[in-house]
CSV table of C-alpha atoms in Angstrom, one decimal:
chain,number,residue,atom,x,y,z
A,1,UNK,CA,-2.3,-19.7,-20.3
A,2,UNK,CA,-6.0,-19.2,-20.5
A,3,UNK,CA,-8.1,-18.1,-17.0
A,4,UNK,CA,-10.6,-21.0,-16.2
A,5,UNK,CA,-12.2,-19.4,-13.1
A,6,UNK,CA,-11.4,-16.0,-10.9
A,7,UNK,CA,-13.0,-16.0,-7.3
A,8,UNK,CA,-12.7,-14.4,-4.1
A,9,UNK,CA,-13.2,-14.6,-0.4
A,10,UNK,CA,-13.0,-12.3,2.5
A,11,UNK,CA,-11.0,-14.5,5.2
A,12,UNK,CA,-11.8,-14.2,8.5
A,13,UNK,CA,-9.4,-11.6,10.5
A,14,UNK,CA,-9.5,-11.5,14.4
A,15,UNK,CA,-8.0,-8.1,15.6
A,16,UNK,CA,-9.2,-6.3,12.8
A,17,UNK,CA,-10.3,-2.5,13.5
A,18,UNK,CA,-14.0,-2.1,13.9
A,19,UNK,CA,-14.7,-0.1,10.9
A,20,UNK,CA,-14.4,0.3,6.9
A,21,UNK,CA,-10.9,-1.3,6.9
A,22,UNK,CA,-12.8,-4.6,8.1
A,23,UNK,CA,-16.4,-3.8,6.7
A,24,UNK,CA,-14.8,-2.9,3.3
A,25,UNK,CA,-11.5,-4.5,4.1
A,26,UNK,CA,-8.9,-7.3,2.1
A,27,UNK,CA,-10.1,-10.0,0.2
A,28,UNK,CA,-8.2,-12.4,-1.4
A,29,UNK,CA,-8.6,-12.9,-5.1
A,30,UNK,CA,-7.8,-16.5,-6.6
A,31,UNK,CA,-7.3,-16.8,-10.3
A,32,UNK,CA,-7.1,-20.4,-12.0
A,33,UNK,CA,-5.4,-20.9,-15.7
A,34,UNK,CA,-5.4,-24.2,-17.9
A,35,UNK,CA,-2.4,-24.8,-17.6
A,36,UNK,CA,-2.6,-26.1,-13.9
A,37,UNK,CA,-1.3,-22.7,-12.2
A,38,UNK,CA,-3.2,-20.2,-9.3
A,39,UNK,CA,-2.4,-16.8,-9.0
A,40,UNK,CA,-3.4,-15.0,-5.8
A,41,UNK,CA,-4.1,-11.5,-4.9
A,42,UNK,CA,-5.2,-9.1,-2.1
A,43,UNK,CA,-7.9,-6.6,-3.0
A,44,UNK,CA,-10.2,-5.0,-1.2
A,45,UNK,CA,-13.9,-3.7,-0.3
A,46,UNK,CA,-15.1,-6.3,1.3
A,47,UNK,CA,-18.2,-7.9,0.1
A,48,UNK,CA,-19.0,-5.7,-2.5
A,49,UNK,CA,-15.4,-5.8,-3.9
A,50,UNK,CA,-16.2,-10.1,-3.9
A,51,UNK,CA,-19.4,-8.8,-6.1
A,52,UNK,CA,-17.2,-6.8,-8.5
A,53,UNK,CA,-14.7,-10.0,-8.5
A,54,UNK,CA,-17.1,-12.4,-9.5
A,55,UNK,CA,-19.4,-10.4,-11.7
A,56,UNK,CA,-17.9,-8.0,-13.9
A,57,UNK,CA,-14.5,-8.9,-13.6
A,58,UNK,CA,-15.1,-12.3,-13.7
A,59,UNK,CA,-17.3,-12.2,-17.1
A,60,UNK,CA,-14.5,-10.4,-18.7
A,61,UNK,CA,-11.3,-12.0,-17.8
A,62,UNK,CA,-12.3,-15.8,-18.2
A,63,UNK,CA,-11.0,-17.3,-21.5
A,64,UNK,CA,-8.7,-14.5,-21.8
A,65,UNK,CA,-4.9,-14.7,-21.9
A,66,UNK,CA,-3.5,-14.3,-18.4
A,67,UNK,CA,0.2,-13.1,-19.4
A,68,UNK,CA,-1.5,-9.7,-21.3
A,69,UNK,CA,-1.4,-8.6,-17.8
A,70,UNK,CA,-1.0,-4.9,-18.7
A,71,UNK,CA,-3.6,-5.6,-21.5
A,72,UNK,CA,-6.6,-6.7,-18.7
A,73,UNK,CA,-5.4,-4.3,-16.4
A,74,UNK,CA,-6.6,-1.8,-19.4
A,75,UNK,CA,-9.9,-4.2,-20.6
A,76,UNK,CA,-10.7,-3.8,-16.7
A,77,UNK,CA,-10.2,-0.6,-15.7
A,78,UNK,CA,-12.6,0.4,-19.1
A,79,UNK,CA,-15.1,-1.8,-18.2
A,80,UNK,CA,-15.3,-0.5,-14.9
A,81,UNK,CA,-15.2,3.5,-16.1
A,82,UNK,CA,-19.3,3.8,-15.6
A,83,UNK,CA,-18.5,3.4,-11.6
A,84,UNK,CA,-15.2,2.4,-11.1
A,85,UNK,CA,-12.3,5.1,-11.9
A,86,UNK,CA,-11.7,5.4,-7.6
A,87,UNK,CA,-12.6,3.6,-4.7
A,88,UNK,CA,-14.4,0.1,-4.2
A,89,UNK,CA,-14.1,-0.9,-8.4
A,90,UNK,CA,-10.1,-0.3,-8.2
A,91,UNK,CA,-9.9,-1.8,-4.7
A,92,UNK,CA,-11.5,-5.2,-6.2
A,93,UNK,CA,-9.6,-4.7,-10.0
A,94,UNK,CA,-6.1,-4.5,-7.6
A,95,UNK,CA,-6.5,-7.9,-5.7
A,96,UNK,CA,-6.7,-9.3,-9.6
A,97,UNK,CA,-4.3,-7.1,-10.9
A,98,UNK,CA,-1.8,-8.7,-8.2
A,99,UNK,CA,-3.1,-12.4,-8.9
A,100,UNK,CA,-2.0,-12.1,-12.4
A,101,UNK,CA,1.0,-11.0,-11.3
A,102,UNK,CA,1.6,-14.0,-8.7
A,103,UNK,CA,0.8,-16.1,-12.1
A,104,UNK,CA,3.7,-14.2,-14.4
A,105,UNK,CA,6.1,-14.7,-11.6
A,106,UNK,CA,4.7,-18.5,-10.9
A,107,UNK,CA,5.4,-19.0,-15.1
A,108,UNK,CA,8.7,-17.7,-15.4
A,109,UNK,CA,9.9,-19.7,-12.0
A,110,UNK,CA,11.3,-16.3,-10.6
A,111,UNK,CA,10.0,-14.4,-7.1
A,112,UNK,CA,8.4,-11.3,-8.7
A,113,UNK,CA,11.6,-9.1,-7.4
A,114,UNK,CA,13.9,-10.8,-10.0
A,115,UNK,CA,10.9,-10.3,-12.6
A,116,UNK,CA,11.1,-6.7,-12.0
A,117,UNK,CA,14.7,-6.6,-12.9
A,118,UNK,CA,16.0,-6.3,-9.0
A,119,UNK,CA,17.4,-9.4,-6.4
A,120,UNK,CA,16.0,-11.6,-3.1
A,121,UNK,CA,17.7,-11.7,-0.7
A,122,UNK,CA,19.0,-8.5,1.1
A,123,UNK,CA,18.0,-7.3,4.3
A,124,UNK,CA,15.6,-4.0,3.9
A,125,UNK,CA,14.8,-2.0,6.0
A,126,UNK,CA,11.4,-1.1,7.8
A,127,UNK,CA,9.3,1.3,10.0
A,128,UNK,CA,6.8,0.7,12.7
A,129,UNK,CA,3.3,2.6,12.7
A,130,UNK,CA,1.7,3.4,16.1
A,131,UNK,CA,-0.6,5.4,17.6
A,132,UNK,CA,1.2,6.2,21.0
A,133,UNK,CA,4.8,7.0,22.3
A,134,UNK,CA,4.5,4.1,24.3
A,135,UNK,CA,3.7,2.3,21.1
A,136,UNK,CA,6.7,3.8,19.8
A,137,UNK,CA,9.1,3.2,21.8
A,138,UNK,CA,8.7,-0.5,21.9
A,139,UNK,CA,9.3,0.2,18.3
A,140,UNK,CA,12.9,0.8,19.0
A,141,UNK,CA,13.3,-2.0,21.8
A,142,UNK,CA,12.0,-4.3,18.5
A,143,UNK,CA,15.2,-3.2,16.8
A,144,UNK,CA,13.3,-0.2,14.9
A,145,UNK,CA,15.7,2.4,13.3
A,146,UNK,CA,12.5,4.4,12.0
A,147,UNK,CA,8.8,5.0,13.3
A,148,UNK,CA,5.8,6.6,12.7
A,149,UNK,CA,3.4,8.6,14.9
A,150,UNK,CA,-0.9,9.2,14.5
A,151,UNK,CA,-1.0,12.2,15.6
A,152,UNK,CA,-4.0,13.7,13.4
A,153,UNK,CA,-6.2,13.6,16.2
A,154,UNK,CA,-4.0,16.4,18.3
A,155,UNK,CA,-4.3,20.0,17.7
A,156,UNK,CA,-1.0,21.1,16.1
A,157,UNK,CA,0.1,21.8,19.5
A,158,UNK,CA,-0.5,18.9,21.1
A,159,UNK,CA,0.7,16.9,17.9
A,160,UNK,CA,4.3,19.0,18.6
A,161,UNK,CA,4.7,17.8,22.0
A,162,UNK,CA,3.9,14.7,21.4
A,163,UNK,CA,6.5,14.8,18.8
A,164,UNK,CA,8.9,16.2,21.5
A,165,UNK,CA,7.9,13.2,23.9
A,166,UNK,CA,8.8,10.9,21.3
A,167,UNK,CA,12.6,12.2,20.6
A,168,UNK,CA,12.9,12.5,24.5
A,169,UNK,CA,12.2,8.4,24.6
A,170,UNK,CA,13.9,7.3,21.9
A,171,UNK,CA,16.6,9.8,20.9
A,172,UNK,CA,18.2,11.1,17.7
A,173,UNK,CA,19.3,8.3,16.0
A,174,UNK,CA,15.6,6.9,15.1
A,175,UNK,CA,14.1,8.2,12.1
A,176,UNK,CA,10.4,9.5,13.1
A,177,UNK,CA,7.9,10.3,10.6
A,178,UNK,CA,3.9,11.8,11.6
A,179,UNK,CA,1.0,10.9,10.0
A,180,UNK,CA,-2.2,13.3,10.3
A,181,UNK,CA,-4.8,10.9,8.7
A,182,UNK,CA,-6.4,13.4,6.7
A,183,UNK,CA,-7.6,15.1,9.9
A,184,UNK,CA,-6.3,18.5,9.7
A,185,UNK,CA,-7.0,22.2,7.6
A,186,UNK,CA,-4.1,24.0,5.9
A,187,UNK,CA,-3.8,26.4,9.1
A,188,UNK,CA,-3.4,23.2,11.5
A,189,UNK,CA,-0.8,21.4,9.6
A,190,UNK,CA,1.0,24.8,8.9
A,191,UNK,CA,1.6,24.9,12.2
A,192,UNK,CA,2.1,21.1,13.0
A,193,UNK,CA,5.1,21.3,10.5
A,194,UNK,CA,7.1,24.5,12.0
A,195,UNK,CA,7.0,22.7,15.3
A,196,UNK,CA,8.0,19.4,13.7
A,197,UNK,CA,10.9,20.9,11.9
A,198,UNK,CA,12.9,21.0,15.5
A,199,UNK,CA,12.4,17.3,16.2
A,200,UNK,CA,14.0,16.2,12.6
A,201,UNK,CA,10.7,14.7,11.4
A,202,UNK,CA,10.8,12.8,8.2
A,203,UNK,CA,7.9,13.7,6.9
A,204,UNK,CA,4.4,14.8,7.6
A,205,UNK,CA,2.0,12.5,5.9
A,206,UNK,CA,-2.1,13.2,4.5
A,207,UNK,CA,-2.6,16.3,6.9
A,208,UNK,CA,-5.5,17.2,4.5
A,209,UNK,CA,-8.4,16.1,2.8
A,210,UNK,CA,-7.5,14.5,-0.5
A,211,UNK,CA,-9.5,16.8,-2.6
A,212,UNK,CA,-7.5,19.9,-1.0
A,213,UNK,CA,-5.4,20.5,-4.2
A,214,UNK,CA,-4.8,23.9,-3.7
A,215,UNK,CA,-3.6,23.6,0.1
A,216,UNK,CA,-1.5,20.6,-0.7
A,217,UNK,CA,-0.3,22.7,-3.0
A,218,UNK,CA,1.0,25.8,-0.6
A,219,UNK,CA,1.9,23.0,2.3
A,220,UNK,CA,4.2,21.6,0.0
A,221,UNK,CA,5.9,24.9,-0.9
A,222,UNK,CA,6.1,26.6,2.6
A,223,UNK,CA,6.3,23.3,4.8
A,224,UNK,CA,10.0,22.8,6.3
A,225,UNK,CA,9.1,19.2,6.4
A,226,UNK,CA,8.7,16.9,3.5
A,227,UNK,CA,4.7,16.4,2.9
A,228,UNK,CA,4.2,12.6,2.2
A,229,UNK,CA,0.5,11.2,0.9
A,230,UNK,CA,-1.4,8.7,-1.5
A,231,UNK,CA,-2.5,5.4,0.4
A,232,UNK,CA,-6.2,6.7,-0.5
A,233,UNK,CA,-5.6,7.6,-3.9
A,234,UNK,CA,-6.2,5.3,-7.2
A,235,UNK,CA,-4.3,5.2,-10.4
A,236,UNK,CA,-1.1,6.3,-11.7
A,237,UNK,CA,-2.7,8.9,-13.9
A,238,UNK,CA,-4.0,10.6,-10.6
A,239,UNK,CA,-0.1,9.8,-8.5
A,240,UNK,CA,0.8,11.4,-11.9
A,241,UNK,CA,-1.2,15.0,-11.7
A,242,UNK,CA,-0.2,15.3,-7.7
A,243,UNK,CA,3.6,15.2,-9.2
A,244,UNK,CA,2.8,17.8,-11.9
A,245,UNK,CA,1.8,20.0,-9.2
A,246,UNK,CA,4.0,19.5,-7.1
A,247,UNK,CA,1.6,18.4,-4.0
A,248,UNK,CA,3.7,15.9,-2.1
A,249,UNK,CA,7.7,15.6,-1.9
A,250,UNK,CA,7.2,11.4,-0.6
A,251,UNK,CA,4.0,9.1,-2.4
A,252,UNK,CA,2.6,6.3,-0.8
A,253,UNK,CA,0.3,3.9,-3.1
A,254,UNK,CA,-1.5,1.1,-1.3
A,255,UNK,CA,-0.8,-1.5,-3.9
A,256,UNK,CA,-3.8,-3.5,-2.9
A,257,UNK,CA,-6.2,-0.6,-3.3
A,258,UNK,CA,-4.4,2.0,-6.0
A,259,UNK,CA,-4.9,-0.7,-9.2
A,260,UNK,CA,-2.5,-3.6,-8.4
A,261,UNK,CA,1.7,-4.3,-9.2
A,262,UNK,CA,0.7,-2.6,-12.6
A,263,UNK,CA,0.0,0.7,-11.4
A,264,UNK,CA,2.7,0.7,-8.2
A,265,UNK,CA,5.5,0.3,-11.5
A,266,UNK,CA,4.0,3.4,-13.7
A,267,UNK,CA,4.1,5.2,-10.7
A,268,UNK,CA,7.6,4.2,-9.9
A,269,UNK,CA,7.9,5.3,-13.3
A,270,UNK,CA,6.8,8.5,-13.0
A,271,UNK,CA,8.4,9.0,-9.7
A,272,UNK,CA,12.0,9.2,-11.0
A,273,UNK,CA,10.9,12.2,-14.0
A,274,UNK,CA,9.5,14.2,-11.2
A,275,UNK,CA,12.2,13.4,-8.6
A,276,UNK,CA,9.3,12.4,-6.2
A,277,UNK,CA,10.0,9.3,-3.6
A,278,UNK,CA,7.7,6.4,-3.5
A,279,UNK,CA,7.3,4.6,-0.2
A,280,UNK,CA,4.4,2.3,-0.1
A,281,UNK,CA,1.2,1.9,1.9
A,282,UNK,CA,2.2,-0.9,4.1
A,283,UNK,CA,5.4,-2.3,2.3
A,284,UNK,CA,6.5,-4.5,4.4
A,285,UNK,CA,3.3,-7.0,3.3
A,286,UNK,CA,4.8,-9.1,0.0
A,287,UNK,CA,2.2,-6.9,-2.3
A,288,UNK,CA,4.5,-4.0,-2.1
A,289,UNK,CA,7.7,-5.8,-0.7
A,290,UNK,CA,8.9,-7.0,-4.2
A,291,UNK,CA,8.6,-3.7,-5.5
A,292,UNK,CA,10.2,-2.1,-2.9
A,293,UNK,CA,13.3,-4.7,-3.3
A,294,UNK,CA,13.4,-4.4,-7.2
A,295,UNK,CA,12.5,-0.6,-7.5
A,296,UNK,CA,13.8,1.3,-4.7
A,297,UNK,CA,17.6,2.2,-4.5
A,298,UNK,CA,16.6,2.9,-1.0
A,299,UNK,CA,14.4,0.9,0.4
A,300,UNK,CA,12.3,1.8,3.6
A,301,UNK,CA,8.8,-0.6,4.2
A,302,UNK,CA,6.1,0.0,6.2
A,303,UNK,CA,4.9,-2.4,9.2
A,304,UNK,CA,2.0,-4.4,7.6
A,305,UNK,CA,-1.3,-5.4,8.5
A,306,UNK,CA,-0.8,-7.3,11.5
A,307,UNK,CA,-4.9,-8.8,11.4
A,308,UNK,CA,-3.7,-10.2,8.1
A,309,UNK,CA,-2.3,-13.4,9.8
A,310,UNK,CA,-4.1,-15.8,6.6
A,311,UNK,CA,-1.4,-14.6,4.3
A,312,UNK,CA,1.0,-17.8,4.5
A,313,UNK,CA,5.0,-17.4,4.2
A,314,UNK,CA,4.5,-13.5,4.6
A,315,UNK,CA,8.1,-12.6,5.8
A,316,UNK,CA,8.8,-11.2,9.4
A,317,UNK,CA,10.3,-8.6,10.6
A,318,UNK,CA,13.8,-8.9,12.8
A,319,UNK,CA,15.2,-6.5,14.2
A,320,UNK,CA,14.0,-3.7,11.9
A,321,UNK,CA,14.5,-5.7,8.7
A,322,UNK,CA,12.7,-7.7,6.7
A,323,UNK,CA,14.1,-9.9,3.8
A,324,UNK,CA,12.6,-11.7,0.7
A,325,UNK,CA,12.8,-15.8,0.0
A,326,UNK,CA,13.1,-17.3,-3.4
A,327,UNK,CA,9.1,-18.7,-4.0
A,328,UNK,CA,8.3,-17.8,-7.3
A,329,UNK,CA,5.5,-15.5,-7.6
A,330,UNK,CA,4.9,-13.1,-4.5
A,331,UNK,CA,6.1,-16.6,-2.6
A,332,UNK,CA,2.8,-17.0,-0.1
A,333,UNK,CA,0.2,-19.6,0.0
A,334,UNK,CA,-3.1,-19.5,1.4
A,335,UNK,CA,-5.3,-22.6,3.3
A,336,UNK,CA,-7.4,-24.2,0.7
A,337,UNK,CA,-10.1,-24.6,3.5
A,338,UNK,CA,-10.8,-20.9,2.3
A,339,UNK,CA,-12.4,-22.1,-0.6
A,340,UNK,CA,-14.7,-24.6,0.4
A,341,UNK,CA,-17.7,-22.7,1.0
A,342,UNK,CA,-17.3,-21.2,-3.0
């Protein structure tokens, strides 16, 4: 099954937030074999993630062998060393990454859950995101049994309260989780977590900067609430150092940005040696979802995307749950009409 052609597009998303997730935001990554099959992936960075597609990526991967997928998920990532490693280069390699996966799913007939070893099927499992307890709380009218709150643009007291606000509305049998967005210093989320501690919180996710090593490094030891993080971060060799040092008790890969379904599996991997739990960066998009349903013995998925309305066949959420069909592949399509203009 040789590649033929790889493109990409950046579809058109209405709703989208006004900033890098839209400037630098998903592309979709299309990869034709000889053989008559198309893999599809979601990447991102935008533009200059299409430039990475269809340059360097592109001159490397055609004529290859698409089934190595392991093999050019190596050839790729050392081609890209010079000014990949992070950010935009991985963002672009992952949407790839995920298309020959789509393809090794497509070939053996099988939704890429049963290819990972696990079953379609079952009812998981999910959380809603927002940014308000108003948001929140039509969280649990939507059949919700967990949420998360923004809160990293409160002091640590006002994030508490809010906290409080949120229990008041919608009691104590809804799991709520925080997320500080990488807005707050050591002292700030210190604080944030004793307050949260009273309120049951789930965990308290990015409160710092990513390169704060060291103070991820205390939080974890001294917070009474579990420290989640890693929807910015690339690689499994980098998920792997954070779980040498011990710097967050819950991970969270983005498996469209991190380096694809090939690194989300090492860092399952990895997970269960250093007794770390992987919930992933919006899970509840099909990306993550078959590795959530394959790999996790208990399975909790993120809210996706909701500007991502050109994915095709993406399951829905009911009543808190979401539940995988029996495509092969990641099971989505994609209008052709996307492609016209390449």
């Amino acid at each position: 099954m040789k590649i033929i052609n790889i493109r990409a597009v950046q579809p058109d998303a209405p709703g989208s937030p006004p900033d890098w997730r839209t400037w630098l935001g998903q592309i979709l990554v299309r990869i034709d074999t000889d053989d008559g099959l198309t893999g599809y992936g979601v990447g991102g960075g935008g533009r200059a993630g299409i430039h990475v597609v269809e340059t360097a990526l592109r001159h490397l991967l055609t004529g290859q062998d698409a089934t190595d997928v392991e093999g050019l998920w190596q050839q790729m990532y050392r081609d890209t060393l010079p000014y990949g490693q992070k950010g935009l280069a991985l963002m672009a390699m992952s949407g790839v990454d995920l298309a020959l996966w789509d393809l090794r799913g497509k070939r053996a007939g099988k939704p890429l859950a049963e290819v990972l070893g696990g079953q379609v099927g079952k009812r998981m499992p999910c959380y809603k995101t927002g940014w308000s307890p108003a948001e929140i709380e039509t969280g649990r009218s939507e059949g919700f049994r967990a949420v998360k709150l923004q809160v990293g643009k409160l002091s640590a007291e006002q994030a508490i309260a809010q906290v409080g606000r949120v229990r008041d509305l919608i009691g104590p049998d809804v799991r709520i989780m925080t997320d500080a967005f990488l807005g707050w210093d050591l002292d700030t989320a210190l604080r944030a977590a004793a307050g949260f501690a009273s309120y049951d919180v789930g965990w308290l996710e990015e409160p710092l900067p990513l390169d704060d090593l060291p103070g991820y490094e205390r939080l974890a030891k001294e917070s009474p609430v579990p420290i989640a993080g890693g929807e910015h971060e690339y690689t499994a060799a980098a998920f792997e150092m954070w779980m040498q040092r011990g710097l967050h008790h819950v991970v969270q890969p983005d498996v469209c940005w991190c380096g694809g379904l090939t690194e989300l599996v090492k860092i399952y991997r990895m997970a269960e040696t250093y007794h770390v739990q992987v919930c992933p960066h919006r899970g509840c998009e099909v990306w993550s979802l078959h590795a959530i349903a394959a790999l996790n013995a208990e399975p909790l998925a993120e809210s996706g995307r909701p500007w991502m309305t050109w994915v095709q066949g993406q399951p829905e959420i009911e009543q808190g749950e979401i539940q995988l069909g029996h495509a092969p592949g990641f099971g989505v399509t994609f209008d052709e009409q996307l492609w016209d203009s390449k």
